[in-house]
């Protein structure tokens, strides 16, 4: 393949999903639905979402030499993701234990497994992949040092999109490279060390921009997203189409992948986000993560102005 629209560096997990009426409290047991096993992981999800939309996509990740790893490779190949950067072995494939409630909301516990063995040396070994991609997208289900190495290895023309999930304190060099830093409400609160009553997504974005990223996107679920650009000093709300949510798992990954791809095509932040919210909205209407991702023809229309 001659260059990539998007290189995703991140996790690949087997998602073990159980539907529940409500989540158990501490010390409590509840019964749930039959177990479903889906290919997931924020990195693999992003790459599948982008490829399904038509982006030339590659993934740098690590899976185990096991049935879960084979499930993931099969899903990636079926979507058309270039898997030459997917390393195999070293630890079992990562696993995510997911509960989904009747409103479609999920909670997730991840056992990183092989994702924790995706090292800075793996990034250096994939320097050619990094150079050949218009945009590189990363998340935090892999070691932070691996993400820091992406920043050091990126060519000056490269662009990094980072979703710091699950959130951790970020080194200044990583923050400064983000264009954009994409956060939901939880991640914004964590990175800001808490927020006060009366704070708005606009104020979170302003405070996050002050930490160094070139741009910030705050995802707002059914309300769409807020995009803020440090270069122009503008902040714009982007509404999402109204859809009936079945399962929100992986919708943020689909949003991020679509945004990163469209930015790489030269779109400005509000235009790329207006496309990405349609992709995220489509993804919540079906269950699972990768199994829910739309093709271009399946996207809902943009909401009326
Ligand atoms: O963002 C959703 C993903 O988070 C799931 O697929 C799960 O694997 C966890 O990584």
mmCIF file with all atom_site columns, N, CA and C and ligand atoms in Angstrom, residues 11-16 38-43 45 94-98 106 108-110 115 141 163 165-166 248-254 288-290 293, ligand 1:
data_model
loop_
_atom_site.group_PDB
_atom_site.id
_atom_site.type_symbol
_atom_site.label_atom_id
_atom_site.label_alt_id
_atom_site.label_comp_id
_atom_site.label_asym_id
_atom_site.label_entity_id
_atom_site.label_seq_id
_atom_site.pdbx_PDB_ins_code
_atom_site.Cartn_x
_atom_site.Cartn_y
_atom_site.Cartn_z
_atom_site.occupancy
_atom_site.B_iso_or_equiv
_atom_site.pdbx_formal_charge
_atom_site.auth_seq_id
_atom_site.auth_comp_id
_atom_site.auth_asym_id
_atom_site.auth_atom_id
_atom_site.pdbx_PDB_model_num
ATOM   1   N N  . UNK A 1 11  ? -4.567  -0.442  21.407 1.00 0.00 ? 11  UNK A N  1
ATOM   2   C CA . UNK A 1 11  ? -4.914  -1.737  21.976 1.00 0.00 ? 11  UNK A CA 1
ATOM   3   C C  . UNK A 1 11  ? -5.800  -2.565  21.062 1.00 0.00 ? 11  UNK A C  1
ATOM   4   N N  . UNK A 1 12  ? -5.754  -3.876  21.304 1.00 0.00 ? 12  UNK A N  1
ATOM   5   C CA . UNK A 1 12  ? -6.682  -4.806  20.669 1.00 0.00 ? 12  UNK A CA 1
ATOM   6   C C  . UNK A 1 12  ? -7.150  -5.757  21.770 1.00 0.00 ? 12  UNK A C  1
ATOM   7   N N  . UNK A 1 13  ? -8.440  -5.801  22.027 1.00 0.00 ? 13  UNK A N  1
ATOM   8   C CA . UNK A 1 13  ? -8.983  -6.639  23.112 1.00 0.00 ? 13  UNK A CA 1
ATOM   9   C C  . UNK A 1 13  ? -10.079 -7.554  22.606 1.00 0.00 ? 13  UNK A C  1
ATOM   10  N N  . UNK A 1 14  ? -10.243 -8.685  23.299 1.00 0.00 ? 14  UNK A N  1
ATOM   11  C CA . UNK A 1 14  ? -11.479 -9.450  23.130 1.00 0.00 ? 14  UNK A CA 1
ATOM   12  C C  . UNK A 1 14  ? -12.487 -8.853  24.107 1.00 0.00 ? 14  UNK A C  1
ATOM   13  N N  . UNK A 1 15  ? -13.634 -8.424  23.619 1.00 0.00 ? 15  UNK A N  1
ATOM   14  C CA . UNK A 1 15  ? -14.668 -7.838  24.483 1.00 0.00 ? 15  UNK A CA 1
ATOM   15  C C  . UNK A 1 15  ? -15.621 -8.937  24.947 1.00 0.00 ? 15  UNK A C  1
ATOM   16  N N  . UNK A 1 16  ? -15.666 -9.158  26.258 1.00 0.00 ? 16  UNK A N  1
ATOM   17  C CA . UNK A 1 16  ? -16.587 -10.151 26.838 1.00 0.00 ? 16  UNK A CA 1
ATOM   18  C C  . UNK A 1 16  ? -17.774 -9.364  27.392 1.00 0.00 ? 16  UNK A C  1
ATOM   19  N N  . UNK A 1 38  ? -16.778 -10.274 21.369 1.00 0.00 ? 38  UNK A N  1
ATOM   20  C CA . UNK A 1 38  ? -16.595 -9.470  20.152 1.00 0.00 ? 38  UNK A CA 1
ATOM   21  C C  . UNK A 1 38  ? -15.142 -8.998  20.061 1.00 0.00 ? 38  UNK A C  1
ATOM   22  N N  . UNK A 1 39  ? -14.669 -8.731  18.836 1.00 0.00 ? 39  UNK A N  1
ATOM   23  C CA . UNK A 1 39  ? -13.373 -8.065  18.708 1.00 0.00 ? 39  UNK A CA 1
ATOM   24  C C  . UNK A 1 39  ? -13.497 -6.611  19.147 1.00 0.00 ? 39  UNK A C  1
ATOM   25  N N  . UNK A 1 40  ? -12.572 -6.127  19.974 1.00 0.00 ? 40  UNK A N  1
ATOM   26  C CA . UNK A 1 40  ? -12.645 -4.749  20.461 1.00 0.00 ? 40  UNK A CA 1
ATOM   27  C C  . UNK A 1 40  ? -11.258 -4.204  20.763 1.00 0.00 ? 40  UNK A C  1
ATOM   28  N N  . UNK A 1 41  ? -11.199 -3.281  21.723 1.00 0.00 ? 41  UNK A N  1
ATOM   29  C CA . UNK A 1 41  ? -9.956  -2.575  22.025 1.00 0.00 ? 41  UNK A CA 1
ATOM   30  C C  . UNK A 1 41  ? -9.966  -1.257  21.278 1.00 0.00 ? 41  UNK A C  1
ATOM   31  N N  . UNK A 1 42  ? -9.597  -0.172  21.995 1.00 0.00 ? 42  UNK A N  1
ATOM   32  C CA . UNK A 1 42  ? -9.769  1.155   21.392 1.00 0.00 ? 42  UNK A CA 1
ATOM   33  C C  . UNK A 1 42  ? -8.962  1.324   20.098 1.00 0.00 ? 42  UNK A C  1
ATOM   34  N N  . UNK A 1 43  ? -7.765  0.716   20.052 1.00 0.00 ? 43  UNK A N  1
ATOM   35  C CA . UNK A 1 43  ? -6.946  0.855   18.849 1.00 0.00 ? 43  UNK A CA 1
ATOM   36  C C  . UNK A 1 43  ? -7.541  0.073   17.680 1.00 0.00 ? 43  UNK A C  1
ATOM   37  N N  . UNK A 1 45  ? -10.519 -0.973  17.355 1.00 0.00 ? 45  UNK A N  1
ATOM   38  C CA . UNK A 1 45  ? -11.811 -0.380  16.991 1.00 0.00 ? 45  UNK A CA 1
ATOM   39  C C  . UNK A 1 45  ? -11.628 0.807   16.049 1.00 0.00 ? 45  UNK A C  1
ATOM   40  N N  . UNK A 1 94  ? -5.301  -8.921  25.170 1.00 0.00 ? 94  UNK A N  1
ATOM   41  C CA . UNK A 1 94  ? -6.053  -8.124  26.142 1.00 0.00 ? 94  UNK A CA 1
ATOM   42  C C  . UNK A 1 94  ? -7.523  -8.507  26.159 1.00 0.00 ? 94  UNK A C  1
ATOM   43  N N  . UNK A 1 95  ? -8.118  -8.352  27.329 1.00 0.00 ? 95  UNK A N  1
ATOM   44  C CA . UNK A 1 95  ? -9.544  -8.704  27.489 1.00 0.00 ? 95  UNK A CA 1
ATOM   45  C C  . UNK A 1 95  ? -10.270 -7.527  28.132 1.00 0.00 ? 95  UNK A C  1
ATOM   46  N N  . UNK A 1 96  ? -11.479 -7.236  27.651 1.00 0.00 ? 96  UNK A N  1
ATOM   47  C CA . UNK A 1 96  ? -12.310 -6.202  28.289 1.00 0.00 ? 96  UNK A CA 1
ATOM   48  C C  . UNK A 1 96  ? -13.598 -6.851  28.784 1.00 0.00 ? 96  UNK A C  1
ATOM   49  N N  . UNK A 1 97  ? -13.877 -6.689  30.077 1.00 0.00 ? 97  UNK A N  1
ATOM   50  C CA . UNK A 1 97  ? -15.137 -7.185  30.650 1.00 0.00 ? 97  UNK A CA 1
ATOM   51  C C  . UNK A 1 97  ? -16.131 -6.025  30.594 1.00 0.00 ? 97  UNK A C  1
ATOM   52  N N  . UNK A 1 98  ? -17.209 -6.218  29.854 1.00 0.00 ? 98  UNK A N  1
ATOM   53  C CA . UNK A 1 98  ? -18.117 -5.092  29.581 1.00 0.00 ? 98  UNK A CA 1
ATOM   54  C C  . UNK A 1 98  ? -19.534 -5.450  30.011 1.00 0.00 ? 98  UNK A C  1
ATOM   55  N N  . UNK A 1 106 ? -22.436 1.659   28.972 1.00 0.00 ? 106 UNK A N  1
ATOM   56  C CA . UNK A 1 106 ? -21.570 0.519   29.301 1.00 0.00 ? 106 UNK A CA 1
ATOM   57  C C  . UNK A 1 106 ? -20.611 0.881   30.427 1.00 0.00 ? 106 UNK A C  1
ATOM   58  N N  . UNK A 1 108 ? -16.651 -0.708  31.688 1.00 0.00 ? 108 UNK A N  1
ATOM   59  C CA . UNK A 1 108 ? -15.619 -1.580  31.120 1.00 0.00 ? 108 UNK A CA 1
ATOM   60  C C  . UNK A 1 108 ? -14.446 -1.717  32.087 1.00 0.00 ? 108 UNK A C  1
ATOM   61  N N  . UNK A 1 109 ? -13.987 -2.962  32.265 1.00 0.00 ? 109 UNK A N  1
ATOM   62  C CA . UNK A 1 109 ? -12.711 -3.206  32.961 1.00 0.00 ? 109 UNK A CA 1
ATOM   63  C C  . UNK A 1 109 ? -11.796 -3.906  31.963 1.00 0.00 ? 109 UNK A C  1
ATOM   64  N N  . UNK A 1 110 ? -10.593 -3.373  31.771 1.00 0.00 ? 110 UNK A N  1
ATOM   65  C CA . UNK A 1 110 ? -9.676  -3.954  30.787 1.00 0.00 ? 110 UNK A CA 1
ATOM   66  C C  . UNK A 1 110 ? -8.502  -4.627  31.487 1.00 0.00 ? 110 UNK A C  1
ATOM   67  N N  . UNK A 1 115 ? -1.329  -5.867  25.203 1.00 0.00 ? 115 UNK A N  1
ATOM   68  C CA . UNK A 1 115 ? -1.264  -4.414  24.947 1.00 0.00 ? 115 UNK A CA 1
ATOM   69  C C  . UNK A 1 115 ? -0.159  -3.757  25.780 1.00 0.00 ? 115 UNK A C  1
ATOM   70  N N  . UNK A 1 141 ? -4.568  2.634   26.299 1.00 0.00 ? 141 UNK A N  1
ATOM   71  C CA . UNK A 1 141 ? -4.611  1.245   26.774 1.00 0.00 ? 141 UNK A CA 1
ATOM   72  C C  . UNK A 1 141 ? -3.282  0.549   26.472 1.00 0.00 ? 141 UNK A C  1
ATOM   73  N N  . UNK A 1 163 ? -6.649  10.236  22.133 1.00 0.00 ? 163 UNK A N  1
ATOM   74  C CA . UNK A 1 163 ? -7.759  10.095  23.079 1.00 0.00 ? 163 UNK A CA 1
ATOM   75  C C  . UNK A 1 163 ? -7.166  9.477   24.350 1.00 0.00 ? 163 UNK A C  1
ATOM   76  N N  . UNK A 1 165 ? -7.569  7.735   26.961 1.00 0.00 ? 165 UNK A N  1
ATOM   77  C CA . UNK A 1 165 ? -8.521  6.846   27.623 1.00 0.00 ? 165 UNK A CA 1
ATOM   78  C C  . UNK A 1 165 ? -7.920  5.455   27.759 1.00 0.00 ? 165 UNK A C  1
ATOM   79  N N  . UNK A 1 166 ? -7.894  4.885   28.989 1.00 0.00 ? 166 UNK A N  1
ATOM   80  C CA . UNK A 1 166 ? -8.270  5.514   30.257 1.00 0.00 ? 166 UNK A CA 1
ATOM   81  C C  . UNK A 1 166 ? -7.274  6.607   30.625 1.00 0.00 ? 166 UNK A C  1
ATOM   82  N N  . UNK A 1 248 ? -23.607 1.906   23.456 1.00 0.00 ? 248 UNK A N  1
ATOM   83  C CA . UNK A 1 248 ? -22.651 2.989   23.174 1.00 0.00 ? 248 UNK A CA 1
ATOM   84  C C  . UNK A 1 248 ? -21.200 2.491   23.105 1.00 0.00 ? 248 UNK A C  1
ATOM   85  N N  . UNK A 1 249 ? -20.972 1.184   23.323 1.00 0.00 ? 249 UNK A N  1
ATOM   86  C CA . UNK A 1 249 ? -19.590 0.678   23.357 1.00 0.00 ? 249 UNK A CA 1
ATOM   87  C C  . UNK A 1 249 ? -18.857 0.988   22.041 1.00 0.00 ? 249 UNK A C  1
ATOM   88  N N  . UNK A 1 250 ? -17.723 1.644   22.148 1.00 0.00 ? 250 UNK A N  1
ATOM   89  C CA . UNK A 1 250 ? -16.883 1.883   20.968 1.00 0.00 ? 250 UNK A CA 1
ATOM   90  C C  . UNK A 1 250 ? -17.328 3.054   20.104 1.00 0.00 ? 250 UNK A C  1
ATOM   91  N N  . UNK A 1 251 ? -18.394 3.753   20.499 1.00 0.00 ? 251 UNK A N  1
ATOM   92  C CA . UNK A 1 251 ? -18.862 4.875   19.663 1.00 0.00 ? 251 UNK A CA 1
ATOM   93  C C  . UNK A 1 251 ? -17.812 5.995   19.650 1.00 0.00 ? 251 UNK A C  1
ATOM   94  N N  . UNK A 1 252 ? -17.168 6.210   20.800 1.00 0.00 ? 252 UNK A N  1
ATOM   95  C CA . UNK A 1 252 ? -16.119 7.236   20.861 1.00 0.00 ? 252 UNK A CA 1
ATOM   96  C C  . UNK A 1 252 ? -14.942 6.878   19.958 1.00 0.00 ? 252 UNK A C  1
ATOM   97  N N  . UNK A 1 253 ? -14.638 5.596   19.848 1.00 0.00 ? 253 UNK A N  1
ATOM   98  C CA . UNK A 1 253 ? -13.537 5.168   18.974 1.00 0.00 ? 253 UNK A CA 1
ATOM   99  C C  . UNK A 1 253 ? -13.884 5.441   17.507 1.00 0.00 ? 253 UNK A C  1
ATOM   100 N N  . UNK A 1 254 ? -15.147 5.184   17.150 1.00 0.00 ? 254 UNK A N  1
ATOM   101 C CA . UNK A 1 254 ? -15.579 5.440   15.763 1.00 0.00 ? 254 UNK A CA 1
ATOM   102 C C  . UNK A 1 254 ? -15.509 6.940   15.470 1.00 0.00 ? 254 UNK A C  1
ATOM   103 N N  . UNK A 1 288 ? -22.277 -4.018  20.215 1.00 0.00 ? 288 UNK A N  1
ATOM   104 C CA . UNK A 1 288 ? -20.863 -4.296  20.020 1.00 0.00 ? 288 UNK A CA 1
ATOM   105 C C  . UNK A 1 288 ? -20.125 -3.044  19.585 1.00 0.00 ? 288 UNK A C  1
ATOM   106 N N  . UNK A 1 289 ? -18.808 -3.186  19.459 1.00 0.00 ? 289 UNK A N  1
ATOM   107 C CA . UNK A 1 289 ? -17.993 -2.061  19.006 1.00 0.00 ? 289 UNK A CA 1
ATOM   108 C C  . UNK A 1 289 ? -17.795 -2.190  17.495 1.00 0.00 ? 289 UNK A C  1
ATOM   109 N N  . UNK A 1 290 ? -16.844 -3.029  17.079 1.00 0.00 ? 290 UNK A N  1
ATOM   110 C CA . UNK A 1 290 ? -16.538 -3.127  15.639 1.00 0.00 ? 290 UNK A CA 1
ATOM   111 C C  . UNK A 1 290 ? -17.756 -3.563  14.824 1.00 0.00 ? 290 UNK A C  1
ATOM   112 N N  . UNK A 1 293 ? -19.986 -0.612  13.469 1.00 0.00 ? 293 UNK A N  1
ATOM   113 C CA . UNK A 1 293 ? -19.457 0.518   12.705 1.00 0.00 ? 293 UNK A CA 1
ATOM   114 C C  . UNK A 1 293 ? -20.051 0.597   11.308 1.00 0.00 ? 293 UNK A C  1
HETATM 115 O O1 . LIG B 2 .   ? -13.958 1.996   23.649 1.00 0.00 ? 1   LIG B O1 1
HETATM 116 C C1 . LIG B 2 .   ? -14.510 0.698   23.720 1.00 0.00 ? 1   LIG B C1 1
HETATM 117 C C2 . LIG B 2 .   ? -13.441 -0.311  23.945 1.00 0.00 ? 1   LIG B C2 1
HETATM 118 O O2 . LIG B 2 .   ? -12.868 -0.073  25.210 1.00 0.00 ? 1   LIG B O2 1
HETATM 119 C C3 . LIG B 2 .   ? -13.915 -1.737  23.991 1.00 0.00 ? 1   LIG B C3 1
HETATM 120 O O3 . LIG B 2 .   ? -13.923 -2.353  22.736 1.00 0.00 ? 1   LIG B O3 1
HETATM 121 C C4 . LIG B 2 .   ? -12.969 -2.372  25.001 1.00 0.00 ? 1   LIG B C4 1
HETATM 122 O O4 . LIG B 2 .   ? -12.136 -3.334  24.452 1.00 0.00 ? 1   LIG B O4 1
HETATM 123 C C5 . LIG B 2 .   ? -12.185 -1.232  25.617 1.00 0.00 ? 1   LIG B C5 1
HETATM 124 O O5 . LIG B 2 .   ? -10.930 -1.134  25.063 1.00 0.00 ? 1   LIG B O5 1
#
